[in-house]
CSV table of C-alpha atoms and ligand atoms in Angstrom, one decimal:
chain,number,residue,atom,x,y,z
A,1,MET,CA,132.5,94.2,83.0
A,2,ILE,CA,128.9,94.9,83.5
A,3,THR,CA,127.2,92.6,85.9
A,4,ALA,CA,123.6,92.0,86.2
A,5,ALA,CA,121.8,93.5,89.2
A,6,PRO,CA,121.0,91.0,91.8
A,7,GLU,CA,117.5,89.6,91.7
A,8,PRO,CA,115.2,90.9,94.4
A,9,ARG,CA,114.7,88.3,97.2
A,10,GLN,CA,111.2,87.5,96.2
A,11,SER,CA,111.1,84.5,98.4
A,12,ALA,CA,112.1,86.2,101.6
A,13,PRO,CA,109.3,85.7,104.1
A,14,TRP,CA,109.5,89.3,105.5
A,15,PRO,CA,110.6,91.3,102.5
A,16,ALA,CA,111.8,94.9,103.2
A,17,LEU,CA,109.4,97.6,102.2
A,18,ARG,CA,106.3,95.4,102.6
A,19,TRP,CA,105.5,97.3,105.7
A,20,GLN,CA,105.7,100.7,104.0
A,21,GLN,CA,103.1,99.5,101.5
A,22,ALA,CA,100.9,98.2,104.4
A,23,TRP,CA,101.3,101.6,106.1
A,24,ARG,CA,100.3,103.6,103.1
A,25,ASP,CA,97.3,101.3,102.6
A,26,ALA,CA,95.9,102.0,106.1
A,27,VAL,CA,92.2,102.8,106.5
A,28,ARG,CA,91.7,106.6,107.0
A,29,ASP,CA,88.0,107.1,106.5
A,30,PRO,CA,85.7,106.2,109.4
A,31,ARG,CA,82.9,105.3,107.1
A,32,GLU,CA,85.1,103.0,105.1
A,33,LEU,CA,86.1,101.3,108.3
A,34,LEU,CA,82.4,100.8,109.3
A,35,ALA,CA,81.5,99.5,105.9
A,36,LEU,CA,84.3,96.9,106.1
A,37,LEU,CA,82.9,95.7,109.4
A,38,GLY,CA,79.2,95.8,108.4
A,39,LEU,CA,78.6,98.6,110.9
A,40,GLU,CA,77.2,101.4,108.7
A,41,THR,CA,74.5,102.1,111.2
A,42,LEU,CA,77.2,103.4,113.6
A,43,ALA,CA,78.0,106.3,111.2
A,44,GLY,CA,75.8,108.7,113.1
A,45,ARG,CA,78.1,108.4,116.2
A,46,VAL,CA,81.2,109.2,114.3
A,47,SER,CA,82.5,112.7,114.9
A,48,ASP,CA,84.0,114.5,111.9
A,49,GLU,CA,85.3,117.1,114.2
A,50,ALA,CA,87.2,114.6,116.3
A,51,ALA,CA,88.5,112.9,113.1
A,52,ALA,CA,89.7,116.3,111.8
A,53,GLN,CA,91.6,117.0,115.1
A,54,PHE,CA,93.1,113.5,115.3
A,55,PRO,CA,92.5,111.5,112.1
A,56,LEU,CA,91.5,107.9,111.9
A,57,ARG,CA,94.3,105.7,110.9
A,58,VAL,CA,94.3,101.9,111.2
A,59,PRO,CA,96.2,99.3,109.2
A,60,ARG,CA,94.1,96.7,107.4
A,61,GLY,CA,95.7,93.8,109.1
A,62,PHE,CA,94.5,95.2,112.4
A,63,VAL,CA,91.0,95.8,111.0
A,64,ALA,CA,91.0,92.1,110.0
A,65,ARG,CA,91.3,91.2,113.7
A,66,MET,CA,88.1,93.1,114.5
A,67,ARG,CA,84.8,91.2,114.8
A,68,HIS,CA,82.5,91.8,111.9
A,69,GLY,CA,79.2,93.3,112.9
A,70,ASP,CA,80.2,94.0,116.5
A,71,PRO,CA,79.8,97.6,117.5
A,72,HIS,CA,81.4,96.9,120.8
A,73,ASP,CA,84.5,95.3,119.3
A,74,PRO,CA,87.5,96.2,121.6
A,75,LEU,CA,89.9,96.9,118.8
A,76,LEU,CA,87.4,99.1,116.9
A,77,ARG,CA,86.7,101.1,120.1
A,78,GLN,CA,90.4,102.0,120.3
A,79,VAL,CA,90.4,103.7,116.9
A,80,LEU,CA,87.0,105.0,116.0
A,81,PRO,CA,86.5,108.8,116.4
A,82,LEU,CA,83.2,109.1,118.3
A,83,ASP,CA,81.2,112.2,119.3
A,84,ASP,CA,82.0,111.3,122.9
A,85,GLU,CA,85.4,112.8,122.3
A,86,MET,CA,84.0,116.3,121.8
A,87,ARG,CA,82.2,116.5,125.2
A,88,PRO,CA,84.1,118.8,127.6
A,89,ALA,CA,85.5,117.0,130.7
A,90,THR,CA,87.0,118.6,133.8
A,91,GLY,CA,90.6,117.7,134.5
A,92,TYR,CA,91.4,116.7,131.0
A,93,GLY,CA,94.0,118.7,129.1
A,94,LEU,CA,96.4,118.9,126.2
A,95,ASP,CA,99.5,117.8,128.1
A,96,ALA,CA,98.2,115.1,130.5
A,97,VAL,CA,101.5,113.9,131.9
A,98,GLY,CA,103.6,117.0,132.0
A,99,ASP,CA,105.8,116.3,129.0
A,100,GLY,CA,106.3,120.1,128.4
A,101,ALA,CA,107.7,120.7,131.8
A,102,ALA,CA,110.1,117.7,131.6
A,103,ARG,CA,111.5,118.8,128.2
A,104,THR,CA,115.3,119.3,128.4
A,105,GLY,CA,115.9,119.7,124.6
A,106,PRO,CA,114.2,119.3,121.2
A,107,GLY,CA,112.4,115.9,121.5
A,108,VAL,CA,114.1,115.1,124.8
A,109,ILE,CA,112.1,114.4,127.9
A,110,GLN,CA,113.7,113.6,131.2
A,111,LYS,CA,111.4,112.7,134.1
A,112,TYR,CA,113.0,109.9,135.9
A,113,ARG,CA,116.4,109.4,137.3
A,114,GLY,CA,118.9,107.7,134.9
A,115,ARG,CA,116.6,107.8,131.9
A,116,ALA,CA,116.2,110.1,128.9
A,117,LEU,CA,113.2,109.7,126.5
A,118,LEU,CA,113.6,110.7,122.9
A,119,VAL,CA,110.4,111.6,121.0
A,120,ALA,CA,112.0,110.1,117.9
A,121,THR,CA,109.1,110.9,115.5
A,122,GLY,CA,105.5,112.0,115.4
A,123,SER,CA,104.4,109.2,113.1
A,124,CYS,CA,102.3,106.2,114.1
A,125,ALA,CA,100.8,103.5,112.0
A,126,ILE,CA,97.6,103.6,114.1
A,127,ASN,CA,95.9,106.5,115.9
A,128,CYS,CA,94.7,105.5,119.3
A,129,ARG,CA,91.9,107.6,120.5
A,130,TYR,CA,93.2,107.5,124.1
A,131,CYS,CA,96.7,108.5,123.1
A,132,PHE,CA,98.2,110.8,125.8
A,133,ARG,CA,100.3,112.5,123.1
A,134,ARG,CA,97.4,113.1,120.7
A,135,HIS,CA,97.9,116.9,121.1
A,136,PHE,CA,101.7,116.8,121.3
A,137,PRO,CA,103.5,119.5,119.2
A,138,TYR,CA,105.4,116.9,117.1
A,139,SER,CA,106.1,119.4,114.3
A,140,ASP,CA,108.5,121.3,116.7
A,141,GLU,CA,109.4,118.5,119.1
A,142,THR,CA,111.1,115.5,117.5
A,143,ALA,CA,114.7,114.5,118.3
A,144,ALA,CA,115.3,113.5,114.7
A,145,ARG,CA,114.8,117.0,113.4
A,146,ASP,CA,118.4,118.2,113.5
A,147,GLY,CA,119.8,114.8,112.6
A,148,TRP,CA,119.8,113.8,116.3
A,149,ARG,CA,122.6,116.3,117.1
A,150,GLU,CA,121.1,118.1,120.0
A,151,ALA,CA,119.5,115.1,121.6
A,152,VAL,CA,122.7,113.0,121.5
A,153,ALA,CA,124.7,116.0,122.8
A,154,LEU,CA,122.4,116.3,125.8
A,155,ILE,CA,122.7,112.6,126.6
A,156,ARG,CA,126.4,112.7,126.2
A,157,ALA,CA,126.7,115.6,128.6
A,158,ASP,CA,124.5,114.0,131.3
A,159,THR,CA,126.6,111.2,132.7
A,160,GLY,CA,123.7,110.2,134.9
A,161,VAL,CA,121.7,108.9,131.9
A,162,GLU,CA,122.1,105.1,131.7
A,163,GLU,CA,119.0,104.2,129.7
A,164,VAL,CA,117.6,105.8,126.5
A,165,LEU,CA,114.0,105.3,125.7
A,166,LEU,CA,112.9,105.6,122.1
A,167,SER,CA,109.3,106.8,122.0
A,168,GLY,CA,107.1,108.9,119.8
A,169,GLY,CA,104.9,108.7,118.0
A,170,ASP,CA,106.2,105.3,117.1
A,171,PRO,CA,110.0,105.1,116.8
A,172,LEU,CA,109.8,102.0,114.6
A,173,SER,CA,108.0,104.1,112.0
A,174,LEU,CA,111.5,105.4,111.2
A,175,SER,CA,113.5,103.6,108.5
A,176,ASN,CA,116.1,101.1,109.5
A,177,ALA,CA,118.8,103.5,108.2
A,178,LYS,CA,117.5,106.4,110.4
A,179,LEU,CA,117.4,104.2,113.5
A,180,ALA,CA,120.9,103.0,112.8
A,181,GLU,CA,122.1,106.6,112.4
A,182,LEU,CA,120.8,107.4,115.9
A,183,THR,CA,122.1,104.3,117.6
A,184,GLY,CA,125.4,104.8,115.8
A,185,ALA,CA,125.7,108.2,117.4
A,186,LEU,CA,124.6,106.9,120.8
A,187,ALA,CA,127.0,104.0,120.7
A,188,GLY,CA,130.0,106.2,121.5
A,189,ILE,CA,128.5,107.4,124.9
A,190,PRO,CA,130.2,105.4,127.6
A,191,HIS,CA,127.6,105.8,130.3
A,192,LEU,CA,124.7,104.3,128.3
A,193,ARG,CA,123.9,100.8,129.4
A,194,ARG,CA,120.4,100.0,128.1
A,195,LEU,CA,118.1,100.8,125.2
A,196,ARG,CA,114.3,100.7,125.5
A,197,ILE,CA,111.9,101.0,122.6
A,198,HIS,CA,108.2,101.7,123.0
A,199,SER,CA,106.4,100.7,119.9
A,200,ARG,CA,102.9,99.5,119.0
A,201,LEU,CA,104.1,98.4,115.5
A,202,PRO,CA,104.9,94.8,116.3
A,203,VAL,CA,101.2,94.4,117.1
A,204,VAL,CA,99.5,96.8,114.7
A,205,LEU,CA,101.8,96.4,111.7
A,206,PRO,CA,103.9,93.2,112.3
A,207,GLU,CA,105.3,93.4,108.8
A,208,ARG,CA,107.5,96.2,110.2
A,209,ILE,CA,109.8,93.6,111.9
A,210,ASP,CA,111.6,93.0,108.7
A,211,ASP,CA,115.1,91.5,108.1
A,212,GLY,CA,116.8,94.8,108.3
A,213,LEU,CA,115.2,95.8,111.6
A,214,GLN,CA,116.0,92.4,113.1
A,215,ALA,CA,119.7,92.8,112.0
A,216,TRP,CA,119.8,96.3,113.5
A,217,LEU,CA,118.5,95.1,116.8
A,218,ALA,CA,120.8,92.1,116.9
A,219,GLY,CA,123.8,94.4,116.4
A,220,LEU,CA,123.1,96.9,119.1
A,221,PRO,CA,125.8,97.2,121.8
A,222,TRP,CA,123.3,97.3,124.7
A,223,PRO,CA,120.6,95.0,126.1
A,224,VAL,CA,117.4,96.0,124.4
A,225,THR,CA,113.9,96.0,125.8
A,226,LEU,CA,110.9,96.5,123.6
A,227,VAL,CA,107.6,97.5,125.2
A,228,ILE,CA,104.6,96.6,123.0
A,229,HIS,CA,101.4,98.4,123.8
A,230,ALA,CA,98.7,95.8,123.5
A,231,ASN,CA,95.4,96.4,125.3
A,232,HIS,CA,93.4,93.3,124.3
A,233,ALA,CA,94.2,89.6,123.5
A,234,ASN,CA,92.4,90.0,120.2
A,235,GLU,CA,95.2,92.2,119.0
A,236,PHE,CA,97.4,89.1,118.7
A,237,ASP,CA,97.3,86.7,115.8
A,238,ASP,CA,99.8,84.5,113.9
A,239,THR,CA,101.5,87.4,112.2
A,240,VAL,CA,102.0,89.2,115.5
A,241,ASP,CA,103.4,86.0,117.1
A,242,ALA,CA,105.8,85.7,114.2
A,243,ALA,CA,106.9,89.3,114.6
A,244,LEU,CA,107.4,88.9,118.3
A,245,GLY,CA,109.4,85.7,117.7
A,246,ARG,CA,111.7,87.6,115.3
A,247,LEU,CA,112.2,90.3,118.0
A,248,ARG,CA,113.1,87.6,120.6
A,249,GLY,CA,115.4,86.0,118.0
A,250,ALA,CA,117.3,89.3,117.9
A,251,GLY,CA,117.8,89.1,121.7
A,252,VAL,CA,115.2,91.6,122.6
A,253,HIS,CA,113.3,91.4,125.9
A,254,LEU,CA,109.6,91.9,125.4
A,255,LEU,CA,107.2,93.6,127.9
A,256,ASN,CA,103.7,94.8,127.6
A,257,GLN,CA,102.2,98.0,128.9
A,258,ALA,CA,98.5,98.3,128.6
A,259,VAL,CA,96.0,101.1,129.4
A,260,LEU,CA,92.9,100.3,131.3
A,261,LEU,CA,90.2,101.4,129.0
A,262,ARG,CA,86.4,101.4,129.6
A,263,GLY,CA,84.7,99.2,127.0
A,264,VAL,CA,88.0,97.7,125.8
A,265,ASN,CA,89.6,95.7,128.6
A,266,ASP,CA,87.8,96.7,131.9
A,267,ASP,CA,86.8,93.2,132.9
A,268,ILE,CA,88.6,90.4,134.5
A,269,GLU,CA,88.4,88.0,131.6
A,270,ALA,CA,89.8,90.5,129.2
A,271,LEU,CA,92.7,91.4,131.5
A,272,ALA,CA,93.5,87.8,132.2
A,273,ASP,CA,93.3,86.8,128.5
A,274,LEU,CA,95.7,89.7,127.7
A,275,SER,CA,98.3,88.6,130.1
A,276,GLU,CA,98.1,85.0,129.1
A,277,ARG,CA,98.0,85.6,125.3
A,278,GLY,CA,100.9,88.0,125.6
A,279,PHE,CA,102.9,85.5,127.6
A,280,ALA,CA,102.2,82.8,125.0
A,281,ALA,CA,103.9,85.1,122.5
A,282,GLY,CA,106.9,85.6,124.8
A,283,VAL,CA,105.8,88.9,126.3
A,284,LEU,CA,105.7,89.6,130.0
A,285,PRO,CA,103.1,92.0,131.5
A,286,TYR,CA,104.7,95.2,132.8
A,287,TYR,CA,102.3,98.0,133.5
A,288,LEU,CA,98.5,98.4,133.5
A,289,HIS,CA,98.1,102.1,133.3
A,290,GLN,CA,95.3,104.2,134.5
A,291,LEU,CA,94.2,106.5,131.7
A,292,ASP,CA,96.2,109.7,131.2
A,293,ARG,CA,93.7,112.5,131.3
A,294,VAL,CA,94.1,113.9,127.8
A,295,ALA,CA,91.4,115.9,126.2
A,296,GLY,CA,89.0,113.8,124.2
A,297,SER,CA,89.6,110.6,126.1
A,298,ALA,CA,87.3,110.9,129.2
A,299,HIS,CA,84.9,108.3,127.9
A,300,PHE,CA,87.6,105.6,128.3
A,301,GLU,CA,88.2,106.3,132.0
A,302,VAL,CA,87.8,103.6,134.6
A,303,ASP,CA,87.6,104.9,138.2
A,304,ASP,CA,90.3,104.0,140.7
A,305,ALA,CA,88.1,101.9,142.9
A,306,ARG,CA,87.1,99.7,140.0
A,307,ALA,CA,90.6,99.6,138.7
A,308,LYS,CA,91.9,98.3,142.1
A,309,THR,CA,89.1,95.7,142.3
A,310,LEU,CA,90.0,94.4,138.8
A,311,HIS,CA,93.7,94.3,139.6
A,312,ALA,CA,93.1,92.4,142.9
A,313,ALA,CA,91.0,89.9,141.0
A,314,LEU,CA,93.7,89.5,138.4
A,315,ALA,CA,96.3,88.9,141.2
A,316,ALA,CA,94.1,86.3,142.8
A,317,ARG,CA,93.7,84.5,139.5
A,318,LEU,CA,97.1,84.5,137.8
A,319,SER,CA,100.7,83.7,138.6
A,320,GLY,CA,102.5,86.7,140.0
A,321,TYR,CA,104.6,87.2,136.9
A,322,LEU,CA,101.5,87.5,134.8
A,323,VAL,CA,100.1,90.4,136.8
A,324,PRO,CA,101.1,93.9,135.6
A,325,ARG,CA,101.7,96.7,138.1
A,326,LEU,CA,98.7,99.0,138.3
A,327,VAL,CA,100.0,102.6,138.0
A,328,ARG,CA,99.2,106.1,137.1
A,329,GLU,CA,101.6,108.7,135.7
A,330,VAL,CA,101.3,112.0,137.6
A,331,ALA,CA,103.0,115.1,136.2
A,332,GLY,CA,106.0,116.0,138.2
A,333,ASP,CA,106.4,112.6,140.0
A,334,THR,CA,109.8,111.0,139.8
A,335,GLY,CA,108.3,107.6,138.9
A,336,LYS,CA,105.0,105.9,138.0
A,337,ARG,CA,102.7,106.0,141.0
A,338,PRO,CA,101.3,102.6,142.1
A,339,LEU,CA,97.6,102.6,142.9
B,401,SF4,S1,100.7,104.1,118.8
B,401,SF4,FE1,101.2,105.0,120.8
B,401,SF4,S2,101.9,107.1,120.3
B,401,SF4,FE2,100.8,106.3,118.5
B,401,SF4,S3,98.7,107.0,118.6
B,401,SF4,FE3,98.8,105.0,119.6
B,401,SF4,S4,99.2,105.4,121.8
B,401,SF4,FE4,99.7,107.2,120.7
């Protein structure tokens, strides 16, 4: 008997594949971005060379949260390739945090006791100009390349590893099937106790938190923490709140790790708003990072004295659980270094 194919679930609030469409539809031309924001006069400050090295990419939903006509918009500043990036800066390099030296296998980085980080993919839905992996050799170094075999074998062999971190690129840019393939292979490793995911997708492309992803998360055999990487309260809106609610519904613990960025969040109001807005969406502040000194990002740096002053003001203003730890990552250290 021939049966009719089931009707697609048109009414599902978060239909599968909607996120891939939104991903493909991202803005990639700096001049188009400026035109959308009524900022054509800024075109002279855009660097084609910087954009060629590390292309602009920003989902339209994130663009919609930028303020029209504001050249200082904190979301715009995070994504627009400016001529500032091409100025040489002493102390800024291609591998700012010593990823290369901490590599233990293809796409596997082990810096801290008990943890193994998998560079799951090089893909991101957004390209952040301050990204410490903007020069990372993703084409050679992703754990997914050989079907996860070598990465999983390394973790299985190292009985000291209790926590796997999925990083990238953005690990949630992988399909649900690919993620399930990885965690299926990891599930047989008896010494694993926790899974942590670092992803900016719940914020920059909230459509990604679809039914299939929610089901995958809910079915994992470990407690799961997801660290969103939001830098400014304006990055949150109703769609982000809904995505974060779906993650919490799947039993995921939500933390935020921000980077202190000049011109984006280097004032007390912005930092307090970020903590409070994130908490309202169910996210606890975790780290406030000093900038990793990656080539092309020096114009974002906030000096340590000012960082400490801001952090002290934040601690004086907010409840303790709303104050992230101010840290720097130093190549070769065995943990994040508090300032
Ligand atoms: S989402 Fe994360 S990994 Fe991707 S470009 Fe931004 S900071 Fe880098």
